[in-house]
């Protein structure tokens, strides 16, 4: 080889520069093949992606062990890399191509996931929550058992208390990703509500379940389910309304005998007295509360009533009867309003002008309670403006326009006896009372409007 190169070099004035370059390059390539050594190794794959080049698989095993200890020290929890993602292919390479320790460590941490060694709470054989220590799991179970201990008055008694979790629980070791590990509070909420956070809302003045369901995008039925502790018809300012529908992973059943004293309210005897106005009431005998001792067997699941059976009651003190005398004679206001459009001797005021209505509105008329199909007469002479069904909640409605522009409304009629455009005289039959439209009972809704503004009929009639 050396003689060949020497001969070529001595004759280099005969060679073109291009040919000289080709011969030198070929010579260097042959020199490398003969002189440079190639080493057997492995290309390291993570999920099929090359992440490094090592001489031995043991190199990766050792680095993973060191990285595990490093991460364990930083996070105070034992971990295991997911080695199932690793793969190797045999490779020949020069020494300079093998990965440095720093590069290999970086690529292993970036491309491999790891799981933590945890304690698992299994519910009916399924892994449900992961915690760091067995002690935390045991504390969680203890908290579940104590969560629904009955809260009763200090003078009540609890007998034969039994608390048990209805599902089969098992504690085992396992592996889980870091983000799956819960603390005790989050695990507790998840087991009972199916969520780590139980969202709630504090009742404000004017709130209703319907309005809350619309505001927070939860169905009315789900809202009722999530708040079995509340009466939707009797919400109080400050009551807590839960906005998370429970989807419990465990169910805690609590059974016990509840022994408590209960008031016996006195029976009431009412005597109707036509010598007194219907707004008057006289107590002839005050009466007195009694008391009884109740023995009730109660069963609750996650604080929701499952069954209550009253086993026996003991009378500790008998109540005394309360006697009331209630007036039945119509008031002057009843007579004044009713005679404006009804026959003499009938009708009482059942609701006044300005009383509260749904949605924060106010009553813009006055209601006179009478049986259905009672004849209704025109308050004053006028022209029929409306006679028929109203979409505004009045049901069958008659509206009269009077000479001075005043309007009178007669709502919730069972049927009408006039037609639009018809002239009627004072006291002429215009309809028969009913219970149509938005109504809670048979009555006549009477309304007076001046300049199309509702005014109090009682005030107007007293001055006219």
Coordinates of C-alpha atoms in Angstrom, one line a residue:
X1 CA 0.0 0.0 0.0
X2 CA 2.8 2.4 1.0
X3 CA 4.7 1.6 -2.3
X4 CA 1.6 2.3 -4.3
X5 CA 1.1 5.7 -2.6
X6 CA 4.8 6.5 -3.0
X7 CA 4.7 5.7 -6.7
X8 CA 1.6 7.8 -7.2
X9 CA 3.1 10.7 -5.4
X10 CA 6.3 10.6 -7.5
X11 CA 4.2 10.8 -10.6
X12 CA 1.8 13.4 -9.3
X13 CA 2.7 15.9 -12.0
X14 CA 1.0 13.5 -14.5
X15 CA -2.3 13.4 -12.5
X16 CA -5.1 15.9 -12.8
X17 CA -6.2 17.5 -9.5
X18 CA -9.6 15.8 -9.6
X19 CA -8.2 12.3 -10.0
X20 CA -5.8 13.0 -7.2
X21 CA -8.7 14.0 -4.9
X22 CA -10.6 10.7 -5.7
X23 CA -7.5 8.6 -5.0
X24 CA -6.8 10.3 -1.7
X25 CA -10.5 9.9 -0.5
X26 CA -10.6 6.2 -1.5
X27 CA -7.3 5.7 0.4
X28 CA -8.6 7.3 3.6
X29 CA -11.8 5.1 3.4
X30 CA -9.7 1.9 3.1
X31 CA -7.5 3.1 5.9
X32 CA -10.5 3.6 8.2
X33 CA -11.9 0.1 7.4
X34 CA -8.6 -1.4 8.3
X35 CA -7.5 0.7 11.3
X36 CA -10.8 2.0 13.1
X37 CA -12.6 -0.5 15.4
X38 CA -16.4 -0.9 15.5
X39 CA -18.0 -1.9 18.8
X40 CA -21.2 -4.0 19.3
X41 CA -23.9 -2.2 21.2
X42 CA -27.7 -1.6 21.5
X43 CA -29.9 1.2 20.3
X44 CA -32.3 2.0 23.1
X45 CA -35.9 2.4 22.1
X46 CA -38.8 4.0 24.1
X47 CA -42.1 3.3 22.5
X48 CA -40.3 2.5 19.3
X49 CA -38.4 5.8 19.3
X50 CA -34.6 5.7 19.5
X51 CA -33.4 7.6 22.6
X52 CA -29.8 6.4 23.0
X53 CA -26.9 4.0 22.2
X54 CA -25.3 1.8 24.9
X55 CA -22.8 -1.0 25.0
X56 CA -25.0 -3.2 27.2
X57 CA -28.6 -3.4 28.4
X58 CA -27.2 -3.5 31.9
X59 CA -26.2 0.2 31.4
X60 CA -29.8 1.1 31.0
X61 CA -30.9 -1.0 34.0
X62 CA -28.3 0.6 36.2
X63 CA -29.2 4.1 35.1
X64 CA -33.0 3.4 35.7
X65 CA -32.2 2.2 39.2
X66 CA -30.3 5.4 40.0
X67 CA -33.0 7.6 38.5
X68 CA -35.7 5.8 40.5
X69 CA -33.8 6.5 43.7
X70 CA -33.3 10.1 42.7
X71 CA -37.0 10.6 42.0
X72 CA -38.0 8.7 45.2
X73 CA -35.8 11.0 47.3
X74 CA -37.3 14.1 45.6
X75 CA -41.0 13.0 46.0
X76 CA -40.8 10.8 49.1
X77 CA -42.5 7.9 47.5
X78 CA -41.3 4.6 45.9
X79 CA -41.6 4.5 42.1
X80 CA -41.1 2.0 39.3
X81 CA -40.3 3.0 35.7
X82 CA -42.6 1.5 33.1
X83 CA -40.0 -0.8 31.5
X84 CA -42.6 -2.3 29.1
X85 CA -42.0 0.7 26.9
X86 CA -38.3 -0.1 26.5
X87 CA -36.9 -2.0 23.5
X88 CA -33.4 -2.7 22.0
X89 CA -31.9 -3.4 18.6
X90 CA -28.3 -4.6 18.2
X91 CA -26.1 -2.0 16.6
X92 CA -22.4 -1.6 15.6
X93 CA -20.9 1.8 16.2
X94 CA -17.7 3.6 16.8
X95 CA -17.0 4.6 20.4
X96 CA -17.8 8.3 19.9
X97 CA -21.4 7.5 18.9
X98 CA -22.4 6.0 22.3
X99 CA -24.6 8.1 24.5
X100 CA -23.2 9.9 27.5
X101 CA -24.6 9.3 30.9
X102 CA -26.2 12.8 31.1
X103 CA -27.8 12.3 27.6
X104 CA -29.1 8.9 28.4
X105 CA -30.5 10.0 31.8
X106 CA -32.2 12.9 30.2
X107 CA -33.8 10.9 27.5
X108 CA -34.9 8.1 29.9
X109 CA -36.7 10.7 32.1
X110 CA -38.3 12.5 29.1
X111 CA -39.5 9.4 27.3
X112 CA -40.4 6.9 30.0
X113 CA -43.3 7.1 32.4
X114 CA -43.2 5.8 35.9
X115 CA -45.7 4.6 38.5
X116 CA -45.6 5.0 42.2
X117 CA -45.8 2.2 44.7
X118 CA -49.1 2.9 46.5
X119 CA -51.8 1.4 48.7
X120 CA -55.0 0.7 46.9
X121 CA -58.5 0.6 48.2
X122 CA -60.6 -1.9 46.3
X123 CA -64.4 -1.7 46.3
X124 CA -66.1 -4.9 45.3
X125 CA -62.9 -6.0 43.6
X126 CA -62.2 -2.8 41.6
X127 CA -59.4 -0.4 42.3
X128 CA -61.1 2.9 43.3
X129 CA -58.6 5.1 45.1
X130 CA -54.8 5.2 45.6
X131 CA -53.1 6.6 48.6
X132 CA -49.5 6.8 49.7
X133 CA -49.6 4.7 52.8
X134 CA -51.6 1.9 54.3
X135 CA -52.2 4.1 57.3
X136 CA -53.9 6.7 55.1
X137 CA -56.3 4.0 53.7
X138 CA -57.2 2.9 57.2
X139 CA -57.8 6.5 58.2
X140 CA -60.0 6.9 55.2
X141 CA -62.1 3.9 56.1
X142 CA -62.4 5.0 59.7
X143 CA -63.6 8.4 58.5
X144 CA -66.2 6.8 56.3
X145 CA -67.5 4.9 59.3
X146 CA -67.7 8.0 61.4
X147 CA -69.1 10.3 58.8
X148 CA -72.8 9.4 59.4
X149 CA -72.9 8.9 63.2
X150 CA -76.4 10.2 64.1
X151 CA -76.6 13.8 65.4
X152 CA -79.4 14.0 67.9
X153 CA -80.5 16.3 70.7
X154 CA -78.6 16.0 74.0
X155 CA -81.6 14.5 75.8
X156 CA -82.2 11.9 73.1
X157 CA -80.9 8.3 73.3
X158 CA -79.3 6.2 70.6
X159 CA -79.5 2.5 71.1
X160 CA -78.2 -0.5 69.1
X161 CA -76.1 1.6 66.8
X162 CA -74.7 -0.3 63.8
X163 CA -72.6 1.3 61.0
X164 CA -71.2 -0.7 58.1
X165 CA -70.1 -0.1 54.6
X166 CA -72.3 -2.1 52.2
X167 CA -69.6 -2.8 49.7
X168 CA -66.7 -5.2 50.1
X169 CA -63.5 -3.3 50.8
X170 CA -59.9 -4.6 50.4
X171 CA -56.5 -3.0 51.0
X172 CA -53.6 -4.0 48.7
X173 CA -50.4 -2.7 47.4
X174 CA -50.3 -1.5 43.8
X175 CA -48.9 0.9 41.2
X176 CA -50.4 4.2 40.1
X177 CA -49.4 7.3 38.2
X178 CA -48.7 10.4 40.4
X179 CA -51.8 12.3 39.2
X180 CA -54.0 9.4 40.3
X181 CA -52.9 9.5 44.0
X182 CA -55.3 11.3 46.3
X183 CA -55.1 12.8 49.7
X184 CA -57.5 11.6 52.4
X185 CA -60.0 14.5 51.9
X186 CA -60.2 14.1 48.1
X187 CA -60.5 10.3 48.4
X188 CA -63.3 10.8 51.0
X189 CA -65.3 13.1 48.7
X190 CA -64.8 10.9 45.7
X191 CA -66.0 7.8 47.5
X192 CA -69.2 9.5 48.8
X193 CA -70.0 11.9 46.0
X194 CA -68.1 10.7 42.9
X195 CA -66.2 13.9 42.8
X196 CA -63.2 15.4 44.7
X197 CA -65.1 18.7 45.3
X198 CA -68.7 19.0 46.3
X199 CA -69.9 22.3 45.0
X200 CA -72.5 24.2 47.0
X201 CA -74.5 27.5 47.0
X202 CA -75.9 29.5 49.8
X203 CA -79.6 30.4 49.5
X204 CA -80.3 34.2 48.9
X205 CA -83.6 36.1 49.3
X206 CA -86.0 35.2 46.5
X207 CA -84.2 32.0 45.4
X208 CA -86.0 28.9 44.3
X209 CA -84.8 25.5 43.1
X210 CA -86.1 26.2 39.6
X211 CA -84.0 29.5 39.4
X212 CA -80.9 27.8 40.8
X213 CA -81.2 24.9 38.4
X214 CA -81.3 27.3 35.5
X215 CA -78.4 29.5 36.8
X216 CA -76.0 26.5 37.3
X217 CA -77.2 24.3 34.4
X218 CA -78.3 21.4 36.6
X219 CA -81.6 19.7 36.0
X220 CA -84.4 20.4 38.5
X221 CA -84.7 16.6 39.2
X222 CA -81.0 16.3 39.9
X223 CA -81.1 19.3 42.2
X224 CA -83.9 17.7 44.2
X225 CA -81.8 14.4 44.4
X226 CA -78.7 16.2 45.6
X227 CA -80.6 18.1 48.3
X228 CA -82.9 15.6 50.0
X229 CA -82.2 17.4 53.3
X230 CA -84.1 20.5 52.1
X231 CA -87.8 21.2 51.4
X232 CA -88.0 23.1 48.1
X233 CA -91.2 24.8 49.2
X234 CA -89.6 26.1 52.4
X235 CA -86.1 27.4 51.6
X236 CA -84.5 29.7 54.1
X237 CA -81.8 32.4 53.5
X238 CA -78.4 30.8 54.3
X239 CA -79.5 27.2 53.5
X240 CA -76.8 25.2 51.7
X241 CA -77.8 23.8 48.4
X242 CA -75.5 21.2 46.9
X243 CA -74.9 21.5 43.1
X244 CA -73.1 18.1 42.7
X245 CA -75.3 15.1 42.1
X246 CA -74.0 12.3 44.3
X247 CA -72.6 9.2 42.5
X248 CA -71.2 7.4 45.5
X249 CA -68.6 4.6 45.2
X250 CA -69.4 3.3 48.6
X251 CA -72.6 3.3 50.7
X252 CA -72.5 3.6 54.5
X253 CA -75.6 2.1 56.2
X254 CA -76.4 3.4 59.7
X255 CA -79.1 1.7 61.7
X256 CA -80.1 2.5 65.3
X257 CA -83.0 2.9 67.7
X258 CA -83.8 6.5 68.4
X259 CA -85.5 7.3 71.7
X260 CA -86.8 10.8 71.9
X261 CA -89.5 12.9 73.5
X262 CA -92.0 14.6 71.2
X263 CA -94.6 17.3 71.8
X264 CA -98.3 16.4 71.4
X265 CA -100.0 19.5 70.1
X266 CA -103.5 20.0 71.6
X267 CA -106.4 19.1 69.5
X268 CA -108.4 22.2 68.3
X269 CA -112.2 22.6 68.3
X270 CA -113.4 25.5 66.2
X271 CA -116.8 26.9 66.8
X272 CA -118.3 29.1 64.0
X273 CA -120.0 32.2 65.3
X274 CA -122.1 34.4 62.9
X275 CA -122.3 37.1 65.6
X276 CA -118.6 37.9 65.0
X277 CA -116.8 39.2 61.9
X278 CA -114.9 36.6 59.9
X279 CA -111.7 38.4 60.8
X280 CA -112.3 37.9 64.5
X281 CA -111.2 35.0 66.6
X282 CA -111.7 34.3 70.3
X283 CA -109.9 31.7 72.3
X284 CA -112.4 30.1 74.7
X285 CA -109.8 27.6 76.1
X286 CA -106.1 27.9 75.6
X287 CA -105.4 24.2 75.7
X288 CA -102.1 22.7 76.7
X289 CA -99.4 20.7 74.9
X290 CA -98.8 17.0 75.9
X291 CA -95.6 14.9 75.6
X292 CA -94.8 11.4 74.4
X293 CA -91.7 9.2 74.3
X294 CA -91.1 7.7 70.9
X295 CA -89.1 4.6 70.1
X296 CA -88.2 4.5 66.4
X297 CA -86.0 2.1 64.5
X298 CA -84.2 4.2 61.8
X299 CA -82.0 3.2 58.8
X300 CA -80.1 5.7 56.7
X301 CA -77.7 5.2 53.8
X302 CA -75.2 8.0 53.2
X303 CA -77.4 10.2 55.4
X304 CA -80.5 9.6 53.3
X305 CA -83.5 8.0 55.0
X306 CA -84.1 4.4 54.0
X307 CA -86.7 3.5 56.6
X308 CA -88.2 4.7 59.9
X309 CA -90.4 2.4 61.9
X310 CA -92.0 3.7 65.1
X311 CA -91.9 0.7 67.4
X312 CA -93.9 2.2 70.3
X313 CA -95.0 5.4 71.9
X314 CA -95.4 6.2 75.6
X315 CA -97.7 9.1 76.7
X316 CA -95.9 11.1 79.3
X317 CA -98.5 13.9 79.5
X318 CA -101.9 14.2 77.8
X319 CA -102.7 17.4 75.9
X320 CA -105.7 19.6 76.8
X321 CA -108.1 20.7 74.1
X322 CA -107.9 24.2 72.6
X323 CA -111.3 25.8 71.8
X324 CA -111.6 28.6 69.3
X325 CA -114.6 30.7 68.3
X326 CA -114.3 32.0 64.8
X327 CA -116.5 34.7 63.3
X328 CA -118.3 34.0 60.0
X329 CA -120.0 37.3 59.3
X330 CA -118.8 39.3 56.3
X331 CA -116.7 42.4 56.9
X332 CA -117.7 45.9 55.7
X333 CA -114.9 45.6 53.1
X334 CA -116.3 42.2 51.9
X335 CA -119.7 43.8 51.4
X336 CA -118.4 46.9 49.8
X337 CA -116.4 45.2 47.1
X338 CA -118.7 42.2 46.5
X339 CA -121.8 44.3 45.9
X340 CA -120.0 46.2 43.1
X341 CA -120.4 43.2 40.8
X342 CA -122.2 40.4 42.7
X343 CA -125.7 39.8 44.0
X344 CA -126.2 41.0 47.6
X345 CA -125.2 38.7 50.5
X346 CA -122.4 36.7 48.9
X347 CA -118.6 36.9 48.4
X348 CA -115.6 37.5 50.7
X349 CA -112.2 39.0 50.0
X350 CA -109.7 36.2 49.5
X351 CA -106.7 38.3 48.3
X352 CA -105.9 42.0 48.4
X353 CA -104.4 44.5 46.0
X354 CA -100.6 44.6 46.2
X355 CA -100.1 41.1 47.8
X356 CA -96.9 39.2 46.6
X357 CA -97.1 37.2 43.5
X358 CA -94.7 34.7 41.7
X359 CA -91.5 36.1 40.3
X360 CA -91.5 39.2 42.6
X361 CA -94.7 40.7 41.1
X362 CA -97.6 42.2 42.9
X363 CA -101.3 41.5 42.7
X364 CA -102.9 44.3 40.7
X365 CA -106.6 43.6 41.6
X366 CA -108.7 42.2 44.4
X367 CA -110.1 38.7 44.6
X368 CA -113.6 37.8 45.9
X369 CA -114.2 34.1 46.7
X370 CA -117.5 32.7 45.4
X371 CA -118.7 29.3 44.1
X372 CA -118.2 28.6 40.4
X373 CA -121.0 29.8 38.1
X374 CA -122.0 32.7 40.3
X375 CA -123.5 35.4 38.2
X376 CA -121.2 38.4 37.7
X377 CA -122.6 41.9 36.9
X378 CA -121.2 45.1 35.4
X379 CA -120.0 47.5 38.0
X380 CA -120.9 50.5 35.8
X381 CA -122.4 51.0 32.3
X382 CA -119.9 50.7 29.5
X383 CA -118.7 49.0 26.3
X384 CA -117.3 45.4 26.2
X385 CA -113.7 45.7 25.1
X386 CA -112.7 42.0 25.7
X387 CA -114.8 38.9 26.2
X388 CA -113.1 35.5 26.0
X389 CA -109.9 33.7 26.8
X390 CA -106.9 35.7 27.9
X391 CA -103.3 34.6 27.4
X392 CA -102.2 36.8 30.3
X393 CA -103.3 34.3 33.0
X394 CA -106.8 35.7 33.5
X395 CA -108.5 32.7 32.0
X396 CA -111.9 33.8 30.6
X397 CA -111.9 37.6 30.9
X398 CA -114.3 40.4 30.5
X399 CA -113.0 44.0 30.2
X400 CA -115.4 46.9 30.2
X401 CA -114.5 50.4 29.0
X402 CA -116.5 53.1 30.8
X403 CA -117.5 56.6 29.6
X404 CA -114.7 58.3 31.5
X405 CA -112.1 56.0 30.1
X406 CA -111.8 53.8 33.2
X407 CA -111.5 50.1 32.6
X408 CA -112.8 47.3 34.8
X409 CA -111.5 43.7 34.6
X410 CA -113.4 40.5 35.6
X411 CA -111.1 37.5 35.5
X412 CA -111.1 33.7 35.8
X413 CA -114.7 33.4 34.6
X414 CA -116.2 30.0 33.8
X415 CA -118.1 31.5 30.9
X416 CA -118.9 35.0 29.4
X417 CA -122.3 36.3 28.6
X418 CA -121.4 39.3 26.4
X419 CA -119.5 40.1 23.2
X420 CA -116.9 42.7 22.2
X421 CA -118.4 46.0 21.2
X422 CA -121.6 45.3 23.1
X423 CA -123.0 48.1 25.4
X424 CA -124.0 47.0 28.9
X425 CA -125.8 48.9 31.7
X426 CA -124.8 49.0 35.4
X427 CA -125.8 45.7 37.0
X428 CA -126.3 43.8 33.7
X429 CA -125.1 40.1 33.6
X430 CA -121.8 39.8 31.9
X431 CA -120.3 36.4 33.0
X432 CA -120.3 33.5 35.4
X433 CA -117.5 33.1 37.9
X434 CA -115.1 30.2 37.6
X435 CA -111.5 29.0 38.2
X436 CA -109.9 29.4 34.8
X437 CA -106.4 30.6 33.9
X438 CA -103.7 30.9 36.7
X439 CA -106.0 30.4 39.7
X440 CA -105.8 28.6 43.0
X441 CA -109.6 28.4 43.6
X442 CA -113.0 29.6 42.4
X443 CA -113.1 33.4 42.6
X444 CA -113.6 36.7 40.7
X445 CA -110.5 38.8 40.0
X446 CA -111.7 42.4 40.0
X447 CA -109.5 45.1 38.6
X448 CA -109.8 48.9 38.1
X449 CA -107.6 50.8 35.7
X450 CA -107.4 54.5 35.2
X451 CA -105.2 55.7 32.3
X452 CA -104.5 52.0 31.9
X453 CA -102.8 51.9 35.4
X454 CA -104.1 49.5 38.0
X455 CA -105.4 51.1 41.2
X456 CA -106.6 49.6 44.5
X457 CA -110.3 48.7 43.9
X458 CA -111.0 48.9 47.7
X459 CA -109.6 52.4 48.0
X460 CA -111.5 53.5 44.9
X461 CA -114.8 52.0 46.0
X462 CA -114.5 53.6 49.5
X463 CA -114.2 57.0 47.9
X464 CA -116.9 56.6 45.3

